[in-house]
Amino acid sequence: DAPAPGAGGTRFDLERETELRFEVEVGERVQLELLTGQAEVFGSELNRNKKYTFGPGSKIAVFTWQGCGVCLYGKTEVAYVSKDTPMLLYLNTHAALEQMRRQAERDNERGPRVMVVGPTDVGKSTVCRLLLSYAVRLGRRPTLVELDVGQSGVSVPGTMSALCIERPADVEEGFSVQAPLVYHFGSTSPGTNIKLYNKLTSSLAEVFSQRCEVNRKASVGGCIINTCGWVKGSGYQALVHCASAFEVDVVLVLDQERLYNELKRDLPHFVRVVLLPKSGGVVERTKECRRETRDEKIREYFYGFRGLAFYPHAFDVRFSDVRIYKIGAPSIPDSCLPLGMSQDDTQLKLVPVTPGRDLTHHVLSVSCAEDGEEGSRQGVVETPVCGFIVVTAVDTQAQVMTVLSPAPRPLPRHTLLIMDIRFIDLK
Ligand code: ATP
């Protein structure tokens, strides 16, 4: 006989507008089952009597608008119910954005472009996911713009991307990532090349605007832009640049009054800047934890995710068959620059990389750029990428490198861009 629902687990009965927060211990898995009522995880509804599995390190909130009974199976690090959540404010924000979409539909205008900002660990990605899932549940087709190069929700770290959202995030796996537009940035912090970061922000904004011109649903759906937690100095300037490149209508500032005041002061008056509290449930992540999440994201790219296993390929690539570049020459003092050249030029320059042993473990982006002439080289910086490989070994004698690739040989294109990011393939 099948065990009764809830048998062997810990039951929680939640009152309306409360949430159960839990963290999964390292090396463990926890299953969640909705027994009665209705509940959602970051904006995605749970089905009754279905067991959802969360892996080690997951930090989850199960929220209920009407009240519900849920059960947890497995070892949690913490599990508690909180009555104090900002969900009502987040829902009101969603309602206001939906109002703007309706108006856009009526007046044949474009829907809201929203930028979500705040320091690290305030729940920016979670708020983006929530707003996108709520919008898509109402039949909208919003776009997620991911500018967080450290913790991208769309592609591997070190990239900037855009993704059309067509269905709510999967409770366990997040948004389905099909055909995203991805650009190579190359490192996990915008500060390593802020010129490139701003340039790629502009490129994404341009592509998004072009899409809005030909796709009415995308235009009305608008976009939700997730940003980095670096909100000072050039990081702050990058936010101002993003607001202008995307011509954002709304900025949601999570948890930081100073940032809120600065943006109110510096953005045009028609931009609505809104301060929202962060959820007490958002867990601070250590450097180590962030690094692990990044590693996991790359591993997922090659090996798949739980139910969906991928089998990557390993093969040799001759040095003579590829061209490897790094974007940005090391900066030199202004006084040493050749006449007529600016620092911008050096930061956006394609610098050829001579393959050697130090390539080992680096992640390389495969540029969509046609394998053309030297003359068209500069366009590569603003060309999207079609995938990633990792260099697993280099044989300088034989002039070949062994790569891990999601697809069998040959490489689809031969222009490769090197990332600062490394991945050690332990499989
Ligand atoms: P970053 O600094 O990387 O930009 P962030 O501000 O985008 O971080 P999130 O990634 O949204 O923050 O949240 C951090 C972690 O907290 C995530 O693991 C998320 O699942 C978890 N989390 C968010 N909200 C809650 C909540 N209400 N209860 C429990 N955990 C939560």
CSV table of C-alpha atoms and ligand atoms in Angstrom, one decimal:
chain,number,residue,atom,x,y,z
A,1,ASP,CA,0.0,0.0,0.0
A,2,ALA,CA,1.2,3.5,-0.7
A,3,PRO,CA,2.0,5.4,2.5
A,4,ALA,CA,-0.6,8.1,3.5
A,5,PRO,CA,0.4,11.6,2.3
A,6,GLY,CA,2.6,13.2,4.9
A,7,ALA,CA,3.7,9.9,6.5
A,8,GLY,CA,7.3,10.0,7.6
A,9,GLY,CA,7.7,13.8,7.1
A,10,THR,CA,7.3,16.9,9.3
A,11,ARG,CA,4.0,18.6,8.8
A,12,PHE,CA,3.5,22.4,8.9
A,13,ASP,CA,0.2,24.1,8.9
A,14,LEU,CA,0.5,27.6,7.6
A,15,GLU,CA,-1.9,30.5,8.2
A,16,ARG,CA,-2.8,32.8,5.3
A,17,GLU,CA,0.0,35.2,4.2
A,18,THR,CA,2.8,33.3,6.0
A,19,GLU,CA,5.7,31.3,4.7
A,20,LEU,CA,7.7,28.3,5.6
A,21,ARG,CA,11.4,28.9,5.1
A,22,PHE,CA,13.9,26.0,4.9
A,23,GLU,CA,17.5,25.3,4.0
A,24,VAL,CA,18.8,22.0,2.8
A,25,GLU,CA,21.9,20.6,4.5
A,26,VAL,CA,25.1,20.0,2.6
A,27,GLY,CA,25.0,16.6,1.0
A,28,GLU,CA,21.3,16.2,1.6
A,29,ARG,CA,18.0,16.4,-0.3
A,30,VAL,CA,14.7,17.6,0.9
A,31,GLN,CA,11.3,16.9,-0.5
A,32,LEU,CA,8.3,19.2,-0.2
A,33,GLU,CA,4.7,18.2,-0.6
A,34,LEU,CA,1.5,20.3,-0.5
A,35,LEU,CA,-1.2,18.4,1.4
A,36,THR,CA,-4.0,21.0,1.6
A,37,GLY,CA,-4.8,24.5,0.4
A,38,GLN,CA,-2.7,26.4,-2.0
A,39,ALA,CA,1.0,27.6,-1.8
A,40,GLU,CA,3.7,28.8,-4.1
A,41,VAL,CA,7.5,28.9,-4.2
A,42,PHE,CA,8.9,32.2,-5.5
A,43,GLY,CA,5.7,32.8,-7.6
A,44,SER,CA,5.2,29.3,-9.0
A,45,GLU,CA,2.2,27.4,-7.7
A,46,LEU,CA,2.6,24.0,-6.1
A,47,ASN,CA,0.6,21.0,-7.2
A,48,ARG,CA,-1.1,19.1,-4.5
A,49,ASN,CA,0.3,15.7,-3.5
A,50,LYS,CA,3.4,16.0,-5.7
A,51,LYS,CA,6.8,15.7,-4.1
A,52,TYR,CA,9.2,18.4,-5.1
A,53,THR,CA,12.9,17.8,-4.5
A,54,PHE,CA,15.5,20.4,-3.5
A,55,GLY,CA,19.2,19.7,-3.6
A,56,PRO,CA,22.0,20.6,-1.0
A,57,GLY,CA,22.2,24.2,-0.1
A,58,SER,CA,18.8,25.2,-1.5
A,59,LYS,CA,17.1,28.0,0.4
A,60,ILE,CA,13.4,28.0,-0.2
A,61,ALA,CA,10.3,29.8,0.9
A,62,VAL,CA,6.8,28.3,0.6
A,63,PHE,CA,4.3,31.1,0.7
A,64,THR,CA,0.6,30.8,1.0
A,65,TRP,CA,-2.0,33.5,0.4
A,66,GLN,CA,-5.0,31.5,1.7
A,67,GLY,CA,-3.4,29.0,4.2
A,68,CYS,CA,-2.2,25.5,3.6
A,69,GLY,CA,-0.7,22.3,5.0
A,70,VAL,CA,2.7,21.1,3.7
A,71,CYS,CA,5.1,18.4,4.6
A,72,LEU,CA,8.9,18.2,4.5
A,73,TYR,CA,10.8,15.0,4.1
A,74,GLY,CA,14.6,14.8,4.7
A,75,LYS,CA,17.2,16.7,6.6
A,76,THR,CA,16.8,20.5,6.7
A,77,GLU,CA,19.3,22.8,8.3
A,78,VAL,CA,16.6,25.1,9.4
A,79,ALA,CA,12.8,25.1,8.9
A,80,TYR,CA,10.5,27.7,10.4
A,81,VAL,CA,7.4,29.6,9.7
A,82,SER,CA,7.5,33.4,9.4
A,83,LYS,CA,4.5,35.7,9.5
A,84,ASP,CA,6.6,38.7,8.6
A,85,THR,CA,7.1,38.8,4.8
A,86,PRO,CA,7.1,41.6,2.3
A,87,MET,CA,5.0,39.5,-0.2
A,88,LEU,CA,2.0,41.8,0.0
A,89,LEU,CA,4.3,44.7,-1.1
A,90,TYR,CA,5.8,42.5,-3.9
A,91,LEU,CA,2.3,41.6,-5.0
A,92,ASN,CA,1.2,45.2,-5.1
A,93,THR,CA,4.3,46.0,-7.2
A,94,HIS,CA,3.2,43.3,-9.6
A,95,ALA,CA,-0.3,44.7,-9.7
A,96,ALA,CA,1.1,48.2,-10.5
A,97,LEU,CA,3.2,46.7,-13.3
A,98,GLU,CA,0.2,44.8,-14.7
A,99,GLN,CA,-1.7,48.1,-14.7
A,100,MET,CA,1.0,49.6,-16.8
A,101,ARG,CA,0.9,46.7,-19.2
A,102,ARG,CA,-2.9,47.1,-19.6
A,103,GLN,CA,-2.5,50.7,-20.3
A,104,ALA,CA,0.3,50.0,-22.8
A,105,GLU,CA,-2.0,47.6,-24.6
A,106,ARG,CA,-4.8,50.1,-24.7
A,107,ASP,CA,-2.7,53.0,-25.9
A,108,ASN,CA,-0.5,51.1,-28.2
A,109,GLU,CA,2.6,51.8,-26.2
A,110,ARG,CA,5.3,49.7,-24.6
A,111,GLY,CA,5.0,48.0,-21.3
A,112,PRO,CA,7.1,48.6,-18.2
A,113,ARG,CA,10.8,48.2,-18.2
A,114,VAL,CA,11.9,47.5,-14.7
A,115,MET,CA,15.3,47.5,-13.1
A,116,VAL,CA,15.8,45.7,-9.8
A,117,VAL,CA,18.8,46.9,-7.8
A,118,GLY,CA,20.3,46.6,-4.3
A,119,PRO,CA,23.4,45.4,-2.5
A,120,THR,CA,24.3,41.7,-2.5
A,121,ASP,CA,22.0,39.2,-0.7
A,122,VAL,CA,18.8,41.2,-0.6
A,123,GLY,CA,16.8,38.9,-2.9
A,124,LYS,CA,17.1,40.7,-6.2
A,125,SER,CA,17.0,37.5,-8.3
A,126,THR,CA,14.1,36.2,-6.2
A,127,VAL,CA,12.1,39.4,-6.7
A,128,CYS,CA,12.8,39.2,-10.5
A,129,ARG,CA,11.6,35.6,-10.6
A,130,LEU,CA,8.5,36.4,-8.7
A,131,LEU,CA,7.5,39.3,-10.9
A,132,LEU,CA,8.2,37.4,-14.1
A,133,SER,CA,6.2,34.3,-12.9
A,134,TYR,CA,3.3,36.5,-11.8
A,135,ALA,CA,3.3,38.3,-15.2
A,136,VAL,CA,3.5,35.1,-17.2
A,137,ARG,CA,0.7,33.6,-15.2
A,138,LEU,CA,-1.5,36.4,-16.5
A,139,GLY,CA,-0.6,35.5,-20.0
A,140,ARG,CA,2.2,38.2,-20.4
A,141,ARG,CA,5.5,37.6,-22.2
A,142,PRO,CA,8.0,39.6,-20.2
A,143,THR,CA,11.8,39.4,-20.9
A,144,LEU,CA,14.3,38.7,-18.2
A,145,VAL,CA,17.5,40.7,-18.6
A,146,GLU,CA,20.3,39.2,-16.6
A,147,LEU,CA,23.2,41.6,-15.9
A,148,ASP,CA,24.5,39.8,-12.8
A,149,VAL,CA,27.8,38.4,-14.1
A,150,GLY,CA,28.6,36.8,-10.8
A,151,GLN,CA,25.4,34.7,-10.4
A,152,SER,CA,23.6,34.5,-13.7
A,153,GLY,CA,20.2,32.8,-13.6
A,154,VAL,CA,20.2,32.3,-17.3
A,155,SER,CA,23.7,31.1,-18.5
A,156,VAL,CA,27.1,30.3,-17.1
A,157,PRO,CA,28.8,33.0,-14.9
A,158,GLY,CA,30.7,35.7,-16.8
A,159,THR,CA,27.9,36.3,-19.3
A,160,MET,CA,25.2,38.9,-19.8
A,161,SER,CA,21.9,37.7,-21.3
A,162,ALA,CA,18.3,38.1,-22.1
A,163,LEU,CA,15.5,35.5,-22.1
A,164,CYS,CA,11.9,35.6,-23.2
A,165,ILE,CA,9.8,34.1,-20.4
A,166,GLU,CA,6.9,32.0,-21.7
A,167,ARG,CA,5.9,30.0,-18.6
A,168,PRO,CA,6.3,30.3,-14.9
A,169,ALA,CA,9.6,29.2,-13.3
A,170,ASP,CA,9.7,25.4,-12.6
A,171,VAL,CA,9.4,25.0,-8.8
A,172,GLU,CA,12.6,22.9,-8.7
A,173,GLU,CA,14.6,24.1,-11.7
A,174,GLY,CA,13.7,27.8,-12.3
A,175,PHE,CA,13.0,29.2,-15.7
A,176,SER,CA,13.3,27.0,-18.7
A,177,VAL,CA,16.2,28.3,-20.7
A,178,GLN,CA,15.5,28.0,-24.4
A,179,ALA,CA,17.2,30.2,-26.9
A,180,PRO,CA,18.6,32.9,-24.6
A,181,LEU,CA,20.6,35.8,-26.1
A,182,VAL,CA,24.0,35.6,-24.4
A,183,TYR,CA,27.1,37.8,-24.5
A,184,HIS,CA,30.5,37.0,-23.3
A,185,PHE,CA,31.7,39.3,-20.5
A,186,GLY,CA,34.5,37.0,-19.2
A,187,SER,CA,34.7,37.5,-15.5
A,188,THR,CA,32.4,37.5,-12.4
A,189,SER,CA,32.8,41.1,-11.5
A,190,PRO,CA,31.7,44.1,-13.7
A,191,GLY,CA,34.7,46.0,-12.3
A,192,THR,CA,37.2,43.9,-14.2
A,193,ASN,CA,36.1,45.7,-17.4
A,194,ILE,CA,33.4,48.3,-16.8
A,195,LYS,CA,33.6,49.7,-20.3
A,196,LEU,CA,32.8,46.2,-21.7
A,197,TYR,CA,30.0,45.8,-19.1
A,198,ASN,CA,28.4,49.0,-20.2
A,199,LYS,CA,28.8,48.3,-23.8
A,200,LEU,CA,27.1,44.9,-23.5
A,201,THR,CA,24.3,46.4,-21.5
A,202,SER,CA,23.7,48.8,-24.4
A,203,SER,CA,23.9,45.9,-26.9
A,204,LEU,CA,21.2,44.0,-24.9
A,205,ALA,CA,19.0,47.1,-24.7
A,206,GLU,CA,19.3,47.6,-28.4
A,207,VAL,CA,18.4,44.0,-29.3
A,208,PHE,CA,15.5,44.1,-26.8
A,209,SER,CA,14.1,47.3,-28.3
A,210,GLN,CA,14.4,45.9,-31.8
A,211,ARG,CA,12.4,42.9,-30.7
A,212,CYS,CA,9.8,45.1,-29.1
A,213,GLU,CA,9.3,46.8,-32.5
A,214,VAL,CA,8.4,43.6,-34.2
A,215,ASN,CA,6.8,41.7,-31.4
A,216,ARG,CA,3.8,43.4,-29.7
A,217,LYS,CA,3.6,40.8,-26.9
A,218,ALA,CA,7.2,41.3,-26.0
A,219,SER,CA,6.8,45.1,-26.1
A,220,VAL,CA,3.7,45.0,-23.8
A,221,GLY,CA,5.3,42.4,-21.5
A,222,GLY,CA,8.3,44.7,-20.9
A,223,CYS,CA,11.4,43.5,-19.1
A,224,ILE,CA,12.7,42.9,-15.7
A,225,ILE,CA,16.4,43.6,-15.3
A,226,ASN,CA,18.4,41.8,-12.7
A,227,THR,CA,21.6,43.7,-11.7
A,228,CYS,CA,24.8,43.2,-9.8
A,229,GLY,CA,25.1,43.8,-6.0
A,230,TRP,CA,27.9,46.3,-6.6
A,231,VAL,CA,26.2,49.6,-6.0
A,232,LYS,CA,29.1,52.0,-5.4
A,233,GLY,CA,31.4,54.0,-7.6
A,234,SER,CA,31.5,52.6,-11.1
A,235,GLY,CA,29.0,49.9,-10.1
A,236,TYR,CA,26.5,52.7,-9.4
A,237,GLN,CA,27.4,54.4,-12.6
A,238,ALA,CA,26.7,51.1,-14.4
A,239,LEU,CA,23.2,51.1,-12.9
A,240,VAL,CA,22.6,54.7,-14.1
A,241,HIS,CA,23.9,53.7,-17.6
A,242,CYS,CA,21.6,50.7,-17.6
A,243,ALA,CA,18.6,52.8,-16.7
A,244,SER,CA,19.3,55.1,-19.6
A,245,ALA,CA,20.2,52.4,-22.1
A,246,PHE,CA,16.9,50.5,-21.5
A,247,GLU,CA,14.9,53.7,-20.9
A,248,VAL,CA,13.6,52.1,-17.7
A,249,ASP,CA,10.3,53.3,-16.3
A,250,VAL,CA,10.5,51.7,-12.9
A,251,VAL,CA,13.5,51.0,-10.6
A,252,LEU,CA,12.9,48.7,-7.6
A,253,VAL,CA,15.5,49.4,-4.9
A,254,LEU,CA,15.7,46.6,-2.4
A,255,ASP,CA,16.7,47.4,1.1
A,256,GLN,CA,19.0,50.4,0.7
A,257,GLU,CA,17.7,53.9,1.4
A,258,ARG,CA,20.9,55.5,0.3
A,259,LEU,CA,20.9,53.9,-3.1
A,260,TYR,CA,17.2,54.8,-3.4
A,261,ASN,CA,18.0,58.5,-2.7
A,262,GLU,CA,20.9,58.6,-5.1
A,263,LEU,CA,18.9,57.1,-7.9
A,264,LYS,CA,16.0,59.4,-7.2
A,265,ARG,CA,18.4,62.3,-7.5
A,266,ASP,CA,20.3,61.1,-10.6
A,267,LEU,CA,17.5,59.5,-12.8
A,268,PRO,CA,15.1,61.6,-14.8
A,269,HIS,CA,12.0,62.6,-12.9
A,270,PHE,CA,9.6,60.4,-14.9
A,271,VAL,CA,11.4,57.2,-13.7
A,272,ARG,CA,9.5,55.8,-10.8
A,273,VAL,CA,12.0,54.8,-8.1
A,274,VAL,CA,10.5,52.6,-5.5
A,275,LEU,CA,12.1,51.4,-2.2
A,276,LEU,CA,11.1,47.9,-1.2
A,277,PRO,CA,12.1,46.0,2.0
A,278,LYS,CA,14.1,42.8,1.6
A,279,SER,CA,12.6,39.6,2.9
A,280,GLY,CA,13.9,38.4,6.3
A,281,GLY,CA,14.2,35.0,4.7
A,282,VAL,CA,17.0,35.9,2.2
A,283,VAL,CA,20.1,34.1,3.4
A,284,GLU,CA,23.5,35.7,3.2
A,285,ARG,CA,25.9,33.7,1.1
A,286,THR,CA,29.6,33.4,1.8
A,287,LYS,CA,32.2,33.9,-0.9
A,288,GLU,CA,32.7,30.1,-0.8
A,289,CYS,CA,29.0,29.5,-1.3
A,290,ARG,CA,28.9,31.9,-4.3
A,291,ARG,CA,31.9,30.1,-5.8
A,292,GLU,CA,30.2,26.8,-5.4
A,293,THR,CA,27.0,28.1,-7.0
A,294,ARG,CA,29.0,29.3,-9.9
A,295,ASP,CA,30.8,26.0,-10.3
A,296,GLU,CA,27.5,24.2,-10.1
A,297,LYS,CA,26.1,26.4,-12.9
A,298,ILE,CA,28.9,25.4,-15.2
A,299,ARG,CA,28.6,21.8,-14.3
A,300,GLU,CA,24.9,21.9,-15.1
A,301,TYR,CA,25.7,23.5,-18.5
A,302,PHE,CA,27.8,20.4,-19.4
A,303,TYR,CA,26.2,17.6,-17.4
A,304,GLY,CA,22.5,18.6,-17.1
A,305,PHE,CA,20.3,18.9,-14.2
A,306,ARG,CA,18.8,16.0,-12.2
A,307,GLY,CA,16.1,14.6,-14.4
A,308,LEU,CA,17.9,15.7,-17.6
A,309,ALA,CA,21.4,14.4,-17.9
A,310,PHE,CA,23.6,15.6,-20.7
A,311,TYR,CA,26.7,13.7,-22.0
A,312,PRO,CA,29.4,16.2,-23.0
A,313,HIS,CA,32.1,15.3,-25.5
A,314,ALA,CA,35.8,15.5,-25.2
A,315,PHE,CA,38.0,16.0,-28.2
A,316,ASP,CA,41.2,17.6,-29.4
A,317,VAL,CA,41.3,21.0,-31.1
A,318,ARG,CA,44.4,22.1,-33.1
A,319,PHE,CA,45.7,25.5,-32.2
A,320,SER,CA,45.9,26.3,-35.8
A,321,ASP,CA,42.1,25.7,-36.2
A,322,VAL,CA,41.0,28.3,-33.7
A,323,ARG,CA,41.6,31.9,-32.8
A,324,ILE,CA,41.5,32.7,-29.1
A,325,TYR,CA,41.1,36.2,-27.8
A,326,LYS,CA,40.8,38.0,-24.6
A,327,ILE,CA,38.7,41.2,-24.5
A,328,GLY,CA,40.6,44.2,-23.1
A,329,ALA,CA,44.3,44.9,-23.1
A,330,PRO,CA,45.8,45.7,-19.7
A,331,SER,CA,45.3,49.4,-19.0
A,332,ILE,CA,48.2,51.7,-19.4
A,333,PRO,CA,48.5,55.3,-18.2
A,334,ASP,CA,46.7,57.9,-20.4
A,335,SER,CA,50.1,59.6,-21.2
A,336,CYS,CA,51.4,56.4,-22.8
A,337,LEU,CA,48.5,55.9,-25.1
A,338,PRO,CA,49.2,56.5,-28.8
A,339,LEU,CA,47.8,59.7,-30.1
A,340,GLY,CA,44.0,59.6,-30.8
A,341,MET,CA,43.5,56.4,-28.7
A,342,SER,CA,41.5,56.4,-25.5
A,343,GLN,CA,41.3,53.9,-22.6
A,344,ASP,CA,37.9,52.8,-24.0
A,345,ASP,CA,39.7,51.5,-27.0
A,346,THR,CA,42.0,49.3,-25.0
A,347,GLN,CA,39.3,47.9,-22.8
A,348,LEU,CA,37.2,46.8,-25.8
A,349,LYS,CA,40.1,45.6,-27.8
A,350,LEU,CA,40.4,42.0,-28.9
A,351,VAL,CA,43.8,40.7,-27.8
A,352,PRO,CA,45.0,37.5,-29.4
A,353,VAL,CA,46.0,34.8,-26.9
A,354,THR,CA,48.8,32.5,-27.7
A,355,PRO,CA,47.7,29.0,-26.6
A,356,GLY,CA,49.8,27.6,-23.8
A,357,ARG,CA,49.5,25.4,-20.7
A,358,ASP,CA,47.9,28.3,-18.7
A,359,LEU,CA,44.7,27.9,-20.8
A,360,THR,CA,44.0,24.7,-18.9
A,361,HIS,CA,40.7,24.7,-17.0
A,362,HIS,CA,39.6,28.0,-18.5
A,363,VAL,CA,36.1,28.4,-19.8
A,364,LEU,CA,36.0,29.7,-23.4
A,365,SER,CA,33.0,31.2,-25.1
A,366,VAL,CA,32.4,30.1,-28.7
A,367,SER,CA,31.5,33.3,-30.5
A,368,CYS,CA,28.7,33.3,-33.1
A,369,ALA,CA,31.0,35.5,-35.3
A,370,GLU,CA,31.6,34.1,-38.7
A,371,ASP,CA,35.1,32.8,-39.2
A,372,GLY,CA,35.8,35.8,-41.4
A,373,GLU,CA,38.7,38.0,-42.2
A,374,GLU,CA,40.8,39.8,-39.8
A,375,GLY,CA,39.1,43.1,-40.7
A,376,SER,CA,35.7,42.1,-39.1
A,377,ARG,CA,37.5,41.2,-35.9
A,378,GLN,CA,36.3,44.1,-33.8
A,379,GLY,CA,32.6,43.2,-34.2
A,380,VAL,CA,33.3,40.0,-32.2
A,381,VAL,CA,33.0,41.9,-28.9
A,382,GLU,CA,29.4,42.7,-29.5
A,383,THR,CA,28.5,39.4,-31.2
A,384,PRO,CA,26.5,36.9,-29.0
A,385,VAL,CA,28.0,33.5,-28.2
A,386,CYS,CA,26.6,30.2,-29.2
A,387,GLY,CA,28.1,28.0,-26.4
A,388,PHE,CA,31.0,27.3,-24.1
A,389,ILE,CA,33.8,24.8,-23.9
A,390,VAL,CA,36.4,24.1,-21.1
A,391,VAL,CA,40.0,23.4,-21.9
A,392,THR,CA,40.9,20.2,-20.0
A,393,ALA,CA,44.4,19.7,-21.2
A,394,VAL,CA,47.0,21.4,-23.4
A,395,ASP,CA,49.8,19.7,-25.4
A,396,THR,CA,52.1,22.4,-26.5
A,397,GLN,CA,54.4,19.9,-28.3
A,398,ALA,CA,51.5,18.6,-30.5
A,399,GLN,CA,49.9,22.1,-30.6
A,400,VAL,CA,46.5,20.8,-29.6
A,401,MET,CA,44.2,21.3,-26.6
A,402,THR,CA,41.6,18.9,-25.3
A,403,VAL,CA,38.2,20.4,-24.7
A,404,LEU,CA,35.0,19.5,-23.0
A,405,SER,CA,32.1,20.5,-25.3
A,406,PRO,CA,28.3,20.0,-25.1
A,407,ALA,CA,28.3,19.0,-28.8
A,408,PRO,CA,30.5,16.6,-30.7
A,409,ARG,CA,33.3,17.8,-32.9
A,410,PRO,CA,33.8,20.0,-34.9
A,411,LEU,CA,33.4,23.3,-33.1
A,412,PRO,CA,30.6,25.2,-34.8
A,413,ARG,CA,32.7,28.4,-35.0
A,414,HIS,CA,36.4,29.1,-34.5
A,415,THR,CA,36.6,32.4,-32.7
A,416,LEU,CA,37.0,31.7,-29.0
A,417,LEU,CA,36.9,34.2,-26.1
A,418,ILE,CA,38.7,33.4,-22.9
A,419,MET,CA,37.1,33.9,-19.5
A,420,ASP,CA,38.9,34.5,-16.2
A,421,ILE,CA,36.6,31.8,-14.9
A,422,ARG,CA,38.0,28.3,-14.5
A,423,PHE,CA,36.2,25.0,-14.2
A,424,ILE,CA,37.8,21.8,-13.0
A,425,ASP,CA,36.0,18.8,-14.5
A,426,LEU,CA,35.9,16.1,-11.8
A,427,LYS,CA,33.8,13.7,-13.7
B,1,ATP,P1,23.1,38.4,-5.3
B,1,ATP,O1,23.9,39.1,-4.2
B,1,ATP,O2,23.7,37.2,-5.8
B,1,ATP,O3,22.7,39.3,-6.4
B,1,ATP,P2,20.3,38.4,-4.6
B,1,ATP,O4,20.2,39.7,-4.0
B,1,ATP,O5,19.9,38.3,-6.0
B,1,ATP,O6,21.8,37.9,-4.5
B,1,ATP,P3,18.8,36.0,-4.2
B,1,ATP,O7,19.6,35.2,-5.1
B,1,ATP,O8,17.4,36.4,-4.7
B,1,ATP,O9,19.6,37.3,-3.7
B,1,ATP,O10,18.5,35.3,-2.8
B,1,ATP,C1,19.6,34.7,-2.0
B,1,ATP,C2,19.1,33.4,-1.5
B,1,ATP,O11,18.1,33.5,-0.6
B,1,ATP,C3,18.6,32.4,-2.6
B,1,ATP,O12,19.2,31.2,-2.3
B,1,ATP,C4,17.1,32.4,-2.4
B,1,ATP,O13,16.6,31.1,-2.8
B,1,ATP,C5,17.0,32.6,-0.9
B,1,ATP,N1,15.7,33.3,-0.6
B,1,ATP,C6,15.2,34.4,-1.1
B,1,ATP,N2,14.0,34.7,-0.5
B,1,ATP,C7,13.9,33.8,0.5
B,1,ATP,C8,12.9,33.6,1.5
B,1,ATP,N3,11.8,34.4,1.6
B,1,ATP,N4,13.0,32.6,2.4
B,1,ATP,C9,14.1,31.8,2.3
B,1,ATP,N5,15.0,31.9,1.4
B,1,ATP,C10,14.9,32.9,0.5
